Amino acid sequence: MIEQVAEPLQQASFAKVVLELDVNNHPGVMSHICNLFARRAFNMEGILCMPLSSGDRSRIWLLVFEDQRLEQMIRQLEKLEDVLHVRRHGAEHEVFERLEDFFH
Amino acid sequence: MNQMTGAQLIVRLLERQGVRTIAGIPGGAILPLYDALSGSDIIHHVLARHEQGAGFMAQGMARVSGKPEVCFASSGPGATNLVTAIADAMLDSIPLVAITGQVPLPMIGTDAFQEVDIYGMTVPITKHNFLVRSARELLEVIPEAFRIAMSGRPGPVLVDVPKDVQNQIIEFAQFPPVAVRSPSPVVQVEQIEAAARMINEAERPVLYLGGGVIHSGAAQQAVNLAEQAGLPTTMTLMALGSMPVDHPLSIGMLGMHGARYTNFVLEESDLLICVGARFDDRAIGKAAQFCPNAKIVHVDVDPSELHKIKNAHVAINGDVAEVLDALLPRVKVQLREGWLARVAALRTAFPMQFPEQDNPRSHYGLIHAVAEALDDEAVITTDVGQHQMWVAQAYPFRRPRQWLTSGGLGTMGFGMPAALGAAMAAPERTVVCFSGDGSFMMNIQELATLAEQQLNVKIVLMNNNALGLVYQQQNLFYGKRVFASRYKGEPDFLRIAEGFGIPAIDLDAAANPQATLAQALQTPGPCLIHASIDREQFVYPMVPPGAANTEMIGG
């Protein structure tokens, strides 16, 4: 038999990207999104979520690594009933940069 | 103006949705819903003996009808007992609506009696789930649950309803519309043309059908495509029945326990046309070495399956039936005599072997004898293990939805309750559940439900007093260190069945097992048919876990 032995995932060497999600604003949405990343063993470096002014929608920003599974993760995100839209930005996007002051 | 409780509203919405049978078990937090259900003249309730049984009964109904079916459970342990059946429906894309009772809203989060976060627990194993916070939400949530369960790639939806929401009285002007399937993704003509071009130009194409062909009702189109383009056709475990196994173009099931020639044909192919399948590891073995010389056309209604395991040269996101309808007029008629001759040569050189097929006391012989005694109208369910693979290899499946098995999750205990569900959905059919002694004991309590319902379900119990597939793997791959796979005790299954009120026959004791079996199968009503099998008989061929499909052993 060919032994199936785990190899540790080495995501840290990949570039980072920022995902911007429009979602329905109700309890449980965050749990669907976090769970998706957890069960597919895809690391989430940062997360930020605030309701939009209308109140029935929220926007979620995710900071993730750009490994070869990112496309698959985006497709899985798009499948969630409460995710209305996923946009992809480069790491230069300022949303997390501007937050960094709070993390020193 | 309509005025009713949340519980009554759920029952009315289920009636309007066409639900006629619900399997479940009541308990404190779902009693208002059961009270309302008792007032329904339309919905028949089947009382299971364990919630997992109820979940698999609903699955059995859904696998036969193709429509979303419903199960009920109470909060806490009732809900957690449903989890395996829900996960099983997720992995096999079965439309299921599970409705659970929950402690009243003000008690959520207090660790109340029989409170669990079933919403949180079922996030990764449902297409979507709901925790209903007011009776008014039900007007939207219940139809939405059905729409999600049956749209696109089907799957399970859980609706958790707190007890006080069930009791809340609401007024509303009119019922919401009955949920229907959402439209499928629009198929791009350029992609269809690209796929047709690849099929027309290929020299050694293979059609690879998955469970999506069954779910989409596209079996006829798939057979038409194969015949028109001269495509040898392999099926996954989930797709068995989509092309009759004795069709000249069928090359049987691929993968871990497929025939040698099937895996060799795939190895030589230059184009793989994957329709409603997902390159599961049990089907393709080591992904990097699967069909090394083939380009890939992949059709799937779920966009996240495209490029997931293997990159496709042409990836078409759409309903399988619609895509095949669009593809057929663009595909050239081809005889492909050369390639089909090569396929025939491989089949002759490395055929599927069924030793002792004429001896009904052997495993293949027993399956063969069951098939001989039945016609294609019968429904066949299995549990999980050696018997499941032998039935998949040897039973002559000829129509979609003839074969119900737990493919993705591989749940022992699936077979009998699923057979009950199948018989509820199709009472005119004979339903046969092949089981093993290990699997059978995992939901054996549903014999009580079977006796009560007097369904036309026959259980063919292939008894080797072991967890046979574990025993096999320990013998083959763990230095024959057999551990925890043989049972020391030997339950008397005949007396167990009779104790539950189910007639039982023992083929071991029958002078003419073939005749005894045929008579048992043709007598209406439930029956347990017990047959001992040899523990030293293994499932062959076998691709070792993690190996390439061409590295088969045995067979």
XYZ file of C-alpha atoms in Angstrom:
659
model
C 0.000 0.000 0.000
C 1.084 3.548 -0.613
C 1.062 5.146 2.810
C -0.992 8.283 2.929
C 1.053 10.544 5.174
C 0.090 14.129 5.917
C 2.325 16.873 4.620
C 2.013 20.180 6.431
C 0.420 22.947 4.390
C 2.843 25.762 3.770
C 0.707 28.725 2.933
C 2.898 31.404 4.451
C 5.132 31.660 1.394
C 2.274 32.772 -0.873
C 1.221 36.328 -1.672
C -1.775 37.737 0.120
C -5.040 38.842 -1.432
C -8.065 40.655 -0.088
C -11.571 39.305 -0.721
C -14.556 41.611 -0.457
C -17.897 39.891 0.163
C -21.407 41.324 0.088
C -23.602 39.185 2.311
C -27.039 39.132 3.870
C -26.940 40.621 7.339
C -28.346 38.054 9.716
C -27.013 35.906 12.551
C -25.221 32.884 11.176
C -23.603 34.371 8.075
C -20.208 34.729 9.731
C -20.427 31.166 10.960
C -21.095 29.885 7.423
C -18.085 31.739 6.058
C -15.625 30.927 8.847
C -16.735 27.312 8.785
C -16.097 27.046 5.056
C -12.483 28.138 5.513
C -11.992 25.929 8.568
C -13.315 22.724 7.048
C -11.321 23.124 3.842
C -8.167 23.808 5.857
C -7.657 27.189 4.228
C -6.104 29.720 6.533
C -7.728 33.113 7.016
C -5.221 35.791 8.045
C -7.689 38.564 8.746
C -11.417 39.179 8.865
C -13.466 42.344 9.159
C -17.243 42.569 9.058
C -19.590 45.556 9.360
C -23.236 46.067 8.429
C -23.878 48.346 5.450
C -25.920 51.489 6.026
C -29.077 49.851 4.687
C -28.959 47.330 7.550
C -30.043 44.266 5.593
C -26.606 43.679 4.070
C -23.112 43.404 5.475
C -19.679 43.638 3.935
C -16.955 41.223 4.917
C -13.280 41.688 4.147
C -11.019 38.665 4.235
C -7.220 38.620 4.070
C -6.076 35.261 2.666
C -3.097 33.651 0.966
C -3.113 33.202 -2.772
C -2.312 29.512 -3.016
C -3.518 27.267 -5.817
C -6.736 26.505 -3.970
C -7.907 30.120 -3.841
C -10.055 29.826 -6.980
C -11.786 26.817 -5.441
C -12.373 28.730 -2.200
C -13.921 31.623 -4.101
C -16.252 29.217 -5.937
C -17.241 27.655 -2.641
C -17.911 31.113 -1.178
C -20.069 32.036 -4.157
C -22.167 28.923 -3.516
C -23.211 30.048 -0.038
C -26.822 31.205 -0.044
C -26.094 34.352 1.951
C -23.086 35.444 -0.102
C -24.321 37.794 -2.802
C -21.058 38.841 -4.378
C -17.333 38.147 -4.106
C -14.714 40.588 -5.374
C -10.994 39.948 -5.366
C -8.362 42.611 -4.680
C -4.585 42.533 -4.476
C -2.707 42.812 -1.207
C -2.219 46.515 -1.859
C -5.853 47.100 -0.958
C -5.816 49.504 1.967
C -8.589 48.133 4.184
C -6.327 45.972 6.349
C -3.386 48.387 6.082
C -5.433 51.135 7.655
C -6.379 48.811 10.480
C -2.805 47.908 11.305
C -2.482 50.785 13.750
C -4.868 48.919 16.037
C -2.628 45.840 16.128
C 0.589 47.194 17.620
C -56.968 36.335 6.629
C -55.379 33.078 7.785
C -54.675 32.620 11.458
C -52.708 29.673 12.807
C -49.731 28.635 14.894
C -46.230 28.327 13.514
C -46.547 24.533 13.794
C -49.806 24.475 11.826
C -48.230 26.752 9.247
C -45.294 24.345 8.767
C -47.711 21.444 8.219
C -49.788 23.416 5.722
C -46.676 24.529 3.827
C -45.407 20.939 3.673
C -48.796 19.750 2.381
C -48.787 22.446 -0.274
C -45.259 21.449 -1.248
C -46.517 17.943 -2.059
C -45.047 16.131 0.945
C -47.082 12.987 1.633
C -44.901 10.961 3.998
C -42.669 12.159 6.816
C -40.395 9.958 8.902
C -39.448 11.098 12.367
C -39.519 10.763 16.118
C -41.273 13.233 18.440
C -39.818 14.725 21.606
C -40.408 17.657 23.905
C -39.216 20.494 21.683
C -41.105 19.351 18.578
C -44.395 18.362 20.232
C -46.330 21.388 18.928
C -45.365 20.374 15.382
C -46.434 16.769 16.010
C -49.694 18.050 17.476
C -50.295 20.011 14.284
C -49.266 17.033 12.128
C -51.838 14.848 13.867
C -54.468 17.122 12.318
C -53.263 16.527 8.752
C -55.303 14.182 6.569
C -52.753 14.478 3.797
C -49.426 13.665 5.390
C -48.701 10.174 6.638
C -46.192 9.983 9.490
C -43.861 7.013 9.881
C -42.518 6.608 13.389
C -38.878 5.523 13.221
C -37.036 3.928 16.124
C -33.899 6.090 15.874
C -33.616 9.511 14.233
C -30.819 8.295 11.962
C -33.309 5.732 10.662
C -35.812 8.524 10.013
C -33.182 10.510 8.112
C -32.326 7.522 5.917
C -36.007 6.753 5.308
C -36.440 10.301 3.995
C -33.306 9.767 1.896
C -34.666 6.497 0.525
C -37.853 8.279 -0.523
C -35.888 11.116 -2.122
C -33.500 8.785 -3.959
C -36.497 7.036 -5.525
C -38.750 10.049 -6.150
C -36.066 12.609 -7.012
C -38.003 15.146 -4.932
C -37.057 16.681 -1.585
C -38.394 14.545 1.261
C -38.752 15.409 4.926
C -37.723 14.055 8.314
C -38.536 15.370 11.794
C -36.533 15.161 15.007
C -36.658 16.835 18.370
C -33.936 19.018 19.868
C -30.685 17.818 21.427
C -30.029 14.109 20.896
C -32.884 13.846 18.393
C -31.180 16.450 16.245
C -27.642 15.073 16.673
C -28.899 11.617 15.711
C -29.940 13.073 12.356
C -26.465 14.398 11.640
C -25.081 11.293 9.905
C -28.082 11.018 7.583
C -27.785 14.713 6.708
C -24.053 14.440 6.003
C -24.742 11.372 3.864
C -27.298 13.358 1.823
C -24.758 16.154 1.365
C -22.050 13.852 0.019
C -24.443 12.088 -2.385
C -26.394 15.250 -3.397
C -29.779 14.030 -2.140
C -32.576 16.603 -1.661
C -33.644 16.438 1.980
C -35.418 18.867 4.311
C -34.733 18.072 7.965
C -36.917 19.904 10.464
C -35.799 19.890 14.095
C -37.395 21.203 17.249
C -35.315 23.566 19.369
C -35.637 24.872 22.906
C -37.667 28.129 23.159
C -35.869 31.274 21.941
C -35.322 32.791 25.422
C -33.600 29.566 26.522
C -31.193 29.342 23.576
C -27.657 29.742 24.830
C -28.465 28.760 28.411
C -27.459 25.080 28.080
C -31.117 24.206 28.542
C -32.302 20.604 28.715
C -31.855 18.943 25.298
C -30.347 22.075 23.806
C -27.632 21.712 21.176
C -26.518 24.152 18.503
C -27.716 21.971 15.630
C -27.590 25.023 13.388
C -23.870 25.405 14.065
C -23.259 21.663 13.840
C -24.887 21.314 10.451
C -23.238 24.285 8.725
C -20.594 22.113 7.030
C -22.979 19.271 6.108
C -25.923 21.138 4.598
C -26.381 23.233 1.478
C -27.934 25.775 3.791
C -29.597 25.863 7.170
C -31.981 28.078 9.119
C -32.682 28.896 12.751
C -36.196 30.323 12.633
C -36.718 33.279 14.966
C -40.415 34.049 14.391
C -43.413 32.237 12.979
C -43.672 34.820 10.227
C -40.227 33.820 8.919
C -41.640 30.358 8.196
C -43.617 31.782 5.272
C -40.301 32.411 3.582
C -38.023 29.798 5.160
C -40.019 26.630 4.405
C -40.440 27.241 0.633
C -36.838 28.475 0.511
C -35.642 25.247 2.154
C -37.336 23.222 -0.594
C -36.086 25.484 -3.353
C -32.488 25.202 -2.141
C -32.726 21.417 -1.583
C -33.837 20.755 -5.182
C -32.082 23.504 -7.163
C -28.767 23.131 -8.938
C -26.874 20.331 -7.247
C -29.447 18.867 -4.831
C -28.660 18.510 -1.145
C -29.907 18.681 2.422
C -31.332 21.735 4.195
C -31.956 21.903 7.939
C -34.651 24.077 9.515
C -34.364 24.438 13.296
C -37.606 25.703 14.856
C -37.730 26.760 18.535
C -40.737 25.461 20.456
C -42.143 28.931 21.155
C -41.962 29.755 17.444
C -44.010 26.615 16.771
C -46.609 27.865 19.275
C -46.638 31.489 18.136
C -49.881 32.527 16.417
C -49.637 34.549 13.231
C -52.047 36.076 10.778
C -51.271 36.356 7.111
C -53.194 37.159 3.973
C -52.043 34.369 1.687
C -49.764 31.395 1.462
C -46.464 31.844 -0.356
C -46.153 30.177 -3.772
C -45.086 26.527 -3.812
C -41.316 26.381 -4.236
C -39.965 25.308 -7.609
C -36.469 24.583 -8.837
C -34.398 27.665 -9.701
C -33.375 27.911 -13.360
C -30.106 26.156 -14.192
C -27.035 28.140 -15.236
C -27.259 29.365 -18.819
C -25.035 27.254 -21.018
C -22.639 29.044 -23.334
C -22.939 27.859 -26.940
C -19.207 28.349 -27.567
C -18.373 25.875 -24.817
C -20.835 23.332 -26.171
C -19.247 23.722 -29.591
C -15.754 23.366 -28.156
C -16.808 20.181 -26.365
C -18.449 18.790 -29.512
C -15.311 19.537 -31.503
C -13.138 17.692 -29.000
C -15.465 14.676 -29.032
C -15.554 14.666 -32.839
C -11.771 14.888 -33.106
C -10.860 12.442 -30.339
C -9.554 9.025 -31.250
C -9.914 7.211 -27.946
C -12.650 9.018 -25.996
C -14.339 7.643 -22.880
C -17.622 8.843 -21.399
C -17.484 8.988 -17.587
C -20.929 9.273 -15.970
C -21.574 10.294 -12.366
C -24.520 10.602 -10.014
C -25.419 13.952 -11.566
C -26.770 12.059 -14.579
C -29.281 10.326 -12.297
C -30.197 13.502 -10.382
C -30.722 15.470 -13.573
C -32.809 12.746 -15.236
C -30.320 12.655 -18.097
C -29.689 8.919 -18.414
C -31.384 8.685 -21.810
C -29.402 11.614 -23.204
C -26.177 10.089 -21.876
C -26.916 6.782 -23.613
C -27.811 8.683 -26.808
C -24.510 10.554 -26.692
C -22.567 7.335 -26.204
C -24.349 5.641 -29.114
C -24.070 8.598 -31.449
C -20.369 9.217 -30.868
C -19.361 5.594 -30.268
C -18.162 6.209 -26.719
C -17.198 3.429 -24.340
C -18.942 4.465 -21.132
C -17.925 3.989 -17.541
C -20.077 4.787 -14.520
C -19.246 5.751 -10.964
C -20.839 3.951 -8.036
C -23.479 6.693 -7.926
C -24.267 6.461 -11.636
C -24.915 2.718 -11.870
C -28.118 2.175 -13.817
C -27.752 5.265 -15.991
C -26.613 3.010 -18.840
C -27.778 -0.629 -18.738
C -24.801 -2.701 -17.687
C -25.307 -5.063 -20.631
C -25.297 -2.228 -23.172
C -22.504 -2.940 -25.661
C -20.847 0.412 -24.914
C -20.876 -0.028 -21.122
C -17.468 -0.747 -19.624
C -18.886 -0.930 -16.093
C -17.832 0.814 -12.924
C -14.425 2.444 -12.657
C -12.152 2.875 -9.702
C -11.084 1.076 -6.569
C -13.195 -2.037 -7.227
C -13.827 -1.621 -10.939
C -12.839 -4.255 -13.482
C -9.219 -4.284 -14.610
C -10.131 -3.619 -18.229
C -12.206 -0.579 -17.252
C -9.269 1.108 -15.572
C -6.986 0.105 -18.481
C -9.397 1.594 -21.047
C -9.344 4.871 -19.103
C -5.541 4.754 -18.994
C -5.418 4.653 -22.813
C -8.052 7.301 -23.458
C -7.199 10.588 -25.156
C -10.409 12.352 -24.122
C -12.420 11.969 -20.950
C -15.963 13.308 -21.089
C -16.929 13.661 -17.453
C -20.656 14.217 -16.988
C -22.045 14.886 -13.516
C -19.122 13.230 -11.761
C -16.557 14.774 -9.436
C -13.288 12.825 -9.737
C -13.738 11.237 -6.322
C -10.633 9.490 -4.976
C -12.379 6.093 -4.840
C -13.205 6.485 -8.544
C -9.965 7.891 -9.936
C -7.276 6.645 -7.540
C -4.171 8.810 -7.526
C -5.362 11.953 -9.314
C -2.054 12.813 -10.978
C -1.908 9.421 -12.707
C -5.565 9.186 -13.751
C -6.054 9.215 -17.533
C -2.567 10.610 -18.050
C -2.989 11.151 -21.785
C -6.522 12.461 -21.833
C -7.898 15.904 -22.345
C -10.938 16.558 -20.191
C -14.419 17.854 -20.915
C -16.214 18.348 -17.612
C -19.949 19.045 -17.294
C -21.327 19.828 -13.833
C -24.161 21.885 -12.405
C -21.936 22.798 -9.449
C -19.295 25.306 -10.607
C -17.011 24.497 -7.682
C -16.553 20.936 -8.960
C -14.997 22.214 -12.198
C -11.173 22.256 -11.995
C -11.350 21.069 -8.354
C -9.341 17.840 -8.687
C -8.411 17.825 -12.390
C -8.170 20.856 -14.645
C -10.657 20.592 -17.488
C -9.823 21.717 -21.050
C -13.492 22.530 -21.541
C -15.526 23.101 -18.386
C -19.263 23.514 -18.763
C -21.311 24.729 -15.834
C -24.864 23.623 -16.434
C -27.600 21.101 -15.872
C -26.401 17.811 -17.295
C -29.629 17.111 -19.216
C -29.680 20.577 -20.785
C -26.007 20.404 -21.731
C -26.400 16.971 -23.317
C -29.493 18.152 -25.212
C -27.453 21.023 -26.622
C -24.444 18.826 -27.312
C -26.178 15.963 -29.129
C -27.007 17.768 -32.420
C -23.373 18.905 -32.692
C -21.784 15.499 -32.183
C -20.957 13.460 -35.263
C -22.140 9.887 -35.686
C -19.054 7.714 -35.396
C -18.562 3.978 -35.278
C -15.028 4.149 -33.883
C -14.370 0.597 -34.892
C -10.660 0.753 -34.088
C -11.009 2.121 -30.586
C -13.972 -0.088 -29.727
C -12.054 -3.105 -30.978
C -9.206 -2.135 -28.652
C -11.718 -1.796 -25.785
C -13.108 -5.233 -26.609
C -9.590 -6.691 -26.633
C -8.860 -5.216 -23.205
C -12.167 -6.564 -21.943
C -11.277 -10.037 -23.177
C -7.783 -9.888 -21.741
C -8.705 -8.392 -18.334
C -12.381 -9.204 -17.779
C -14.406 -8.772 -14.628
C -14.405 -12.183 -12.987
C -17.295 -13.614 -11.024
C -16.074 -16.926 -9.625
C -18.761 -19.333 -8.434
C -21.512 -17.229 -9.958
C -23.719 -20.289 -10.290
C -23.388 -21.273 -6.648
C -25.999 -19.374 -4.589
C -24.022 -20.134 -1.436
C -21.164 -17.919 -2.672
C -21.315 -14.105 -2.531
C -21.467 -13.522 -6.297
C -23.793 -16.498 -6.690
C -26.209 -15.105 -4.120
C -26.326 -11.708 -5.844
C -26.790 -13.441 -9.183
C -29.637 -15.560 -7.767
C -31.399 -12.475 -6.389
C -31.138 -10.754 -9.772
C -32.468 -13.883 -11.513
C -35.543 -13.869 -9.294
C -36.342 -10.183 -9.889
C -36.957 -7.894 -12.845
C -35.658 -4.384 -13.463
C -38.621 -2.854 -11.612
C -37.161 -3.857 -8.253
C -35.197 -1.319 -6.198
C -31.875 -2.438 -4.736
C -30.339 -0.789 -1.675
C -27.139 -1.719 0.096
C -25.279 -1.017 3.256
C -21.568 -0.361 3.160
C -18.711 -2.803 2.894
C -17.773 -5.873 0.899
C -21.374 -6.767 0.069
C -21.902 -3.257 -1.341
C -18.945 -3.553 -3.710
C -19.915 -7.071 -4.790
C -23.446 -5.916 -5.575
C -22.088 -2.877 -7.437
C -19.865 -5.183 -9.493
C -22.300 -8.013 -10.130
C -25.909 -6.825 -10.075
C -27.329 -6.065 -13.548
C -28.484 -2.465 -13.070
C -30.494 -1.280 -16.034
C -32.415 1.824 -15.035
C -31.796 5.071 -13.093
C -32.937 5.085 -9.444
C -32.881 1.269 -9.372
C -29.795 1.393 -7.135
C -29.574 3.263 -3.817
C -26.294 3.223 -1.952
C -24.322 5.421 0.390
C -21.479 6.477 -1.874
C -19.711 9.570 -0.599
C -20.062 9.153 3.139
C -20.083 5.344 3.064
C -22.474 4.996 5.976
C -22.956 1.547 7.464
C -26.593 1.366 8.573
C -27.874 3.152 5.455
C -29.376 0.185 3.677
C -32.397 -0.975 5.657
C -33.960 2.399 6.533
C -33.279 3.601 2.978
C -35.081 0.502 1.709
C -38.046 1.367 3.929
C -38.078 4.860 2.446
C -37.857 3.465 -1.081
C -40.835 1.198 -0.392
C -42.820 4.146 1.019
C -42.139 6.188 -2.118
C -42.771 3.272 -4.502
C -45.081 0.776 -2.756
C -45.676 -1.098 -6.011
C -42.023 -2.142 -6.255
C -40.153 -4.937 -4.526
C -37.271 -3.438 -2.544
C -34.260 -5.568 -1.722
C -31.642 -4.440 0.786
C -28.320 -6.246 0.583
C -26.597 -5.904 3.920
C -23.721 -7.300 5.912
C -23.901 -8.304 9.539
C -21.774 -5.316 10.631
C -23.895 -2.760 8.786
C -27.210 -4.403 9.616
C -26.579 -4.070 13.327
C -26.061 -0.321 12.988
C -29.752 0.382 12.370
C -31.309 -2.954 13.236
C -33.969 -1.245 15.377
C -35.796 -0.177 12.193
C -36.982 -3.785 11.845
C -39.693 -2.647 14.261
C -40.720 0.119 11.849
C -40.669 -2.350 8.967
C -42.911 -4.786 10.835
C -45.333 -1.979 11.664
C -45.480 -0.631 8.116
C -45.554 -4.091 6.471
C -43.576 -2.752 3.510
C -42.450 -4.993 0.677
C -38.800 -4.985 1.778
C -36.539 -8.027 1.670
C -33.245 -7.930 3.522
C -30.570 -10.198 2.101
C -28.096 -10.490 4.950
C -24.657 -11.644 3.823
C -23.218 -12.769 7.122
C -19.491 -13.341 7.620
C -19.561 -12.342 11.289
C -16.946 -9.686 10.634
C -16.317 -6.166 9.465
C -15.300 -7.726 6.189
C -13.703 -4.794 4.417
C -11.643 -3.932 7.506
C -10.651 -7.584 7.806
C -9.670 -7.502 4.116
C -7.535 -4.375 4.462
C -5.796 -5.690 7.585
C -4.978 -8.886 5.698
C -3.763 -7.103 2.590
C -2.075 -3.999 3.916
C -1.406 -4.378 7.648
C 0.670 -7.564 7.727
C -2.351 -9.770 8.478
C -2.558 -8.167 11.917
C -6.270 -8.794 12.276
C -7.608 -6.643 15.067
C -11.122 -5.559 16.065
C -12.631 -6.772 12.809
C -13.966 -10.209 13.748
C -16.915 -10.547 16.066
C -16.618 -12.998 18.947
C -20.347 -13.331 19.521
C -22.699 -14.614 16.861
C -26.158 -13.126 17.108
C -29.014 -15.266 15.853
C -30.409 -12.930 13.211
C -33.309 -15.238 12.430
C -34.593 -15.046 15.979
C -33.901 -11.304 16.120
C -36.032 -10.769 13.009
C -38.772 -12.988 14.315
C -38.644 -11.159 17.640
C -39.381 -7.945 15.760
C -42.215 -9.665 13.895
C -40.386 -10.109 10.595
C -40.491 -13.531 8.887
C -37.013 -14.929 8.373
C -35.530 -17.694 6.292
C -32.084 -19.251 6.427
C -30.539 -20.075 3.056
C -27.823 -22.056 4.847
C -30.448 -24.604 5.861
C -32.305 -24.628 2.536
C -31.940 -27.747 0.399
C -32.497 -25.686 -2.730
C -31.338 -22.159 -1.875
C -32.186 -20.746 -5.324
C -35.813 -21.853 -5.077
C -36.159 -20.827 -1.426
C -34.716 -17.407 -2.244
C -36.997 -16.894 -5.245
C -40.039 -17.814 -3.232
C -39.093 -15.446 -0.402
C -38.522 -12.590 -2.852
C -41.855 -13.166 -4.533
C -43.919 -13.333 -1.351
C -45.277 -9.830 -0.628
C -44.323 -8.175 2.652
C -41.148 -7.969 4.698
C -38.663 -10.820 5.044
C -35.141 -11.364 6.303
C -33.118 -13.721 4.116
C -30.030 -14.907 5.947
C -27.014 -16.374 4.144
C -23.608 -17.112 5.596
C -20.681 -16.176 3.390
C -16.987 -17.011 3.526
C -14.964 -14.466 5.486
C -11.871 -15.280 3.447
C -13.467 -14.044 0.220
C -12.217 -10.543 -0.565
C -13.374 -7.829 -2.963
C -11.221 -7.898 -6.086
C -9.817 -6.229 -8.042
C -8.686 -3.628 -5.574
C -6.704 -0.436 -6.008
C -4.767 0.075 -2.760
C -5.717 3.362 -1.080
C -3.503 6.129 -2.458
C -2.343 4.119 -5.491
C -3.018 4.713 -9.180
C -5.969 2.880 -10.716
C -3.682 0.774 -12.891
C -1.976 -0.695 -9.800
C -4.823 -3.105 -9.047
C -4.353 -6.267 -7.067
C -6.359 -9.457 -7.552
C -9.215 -10.107 -9.936
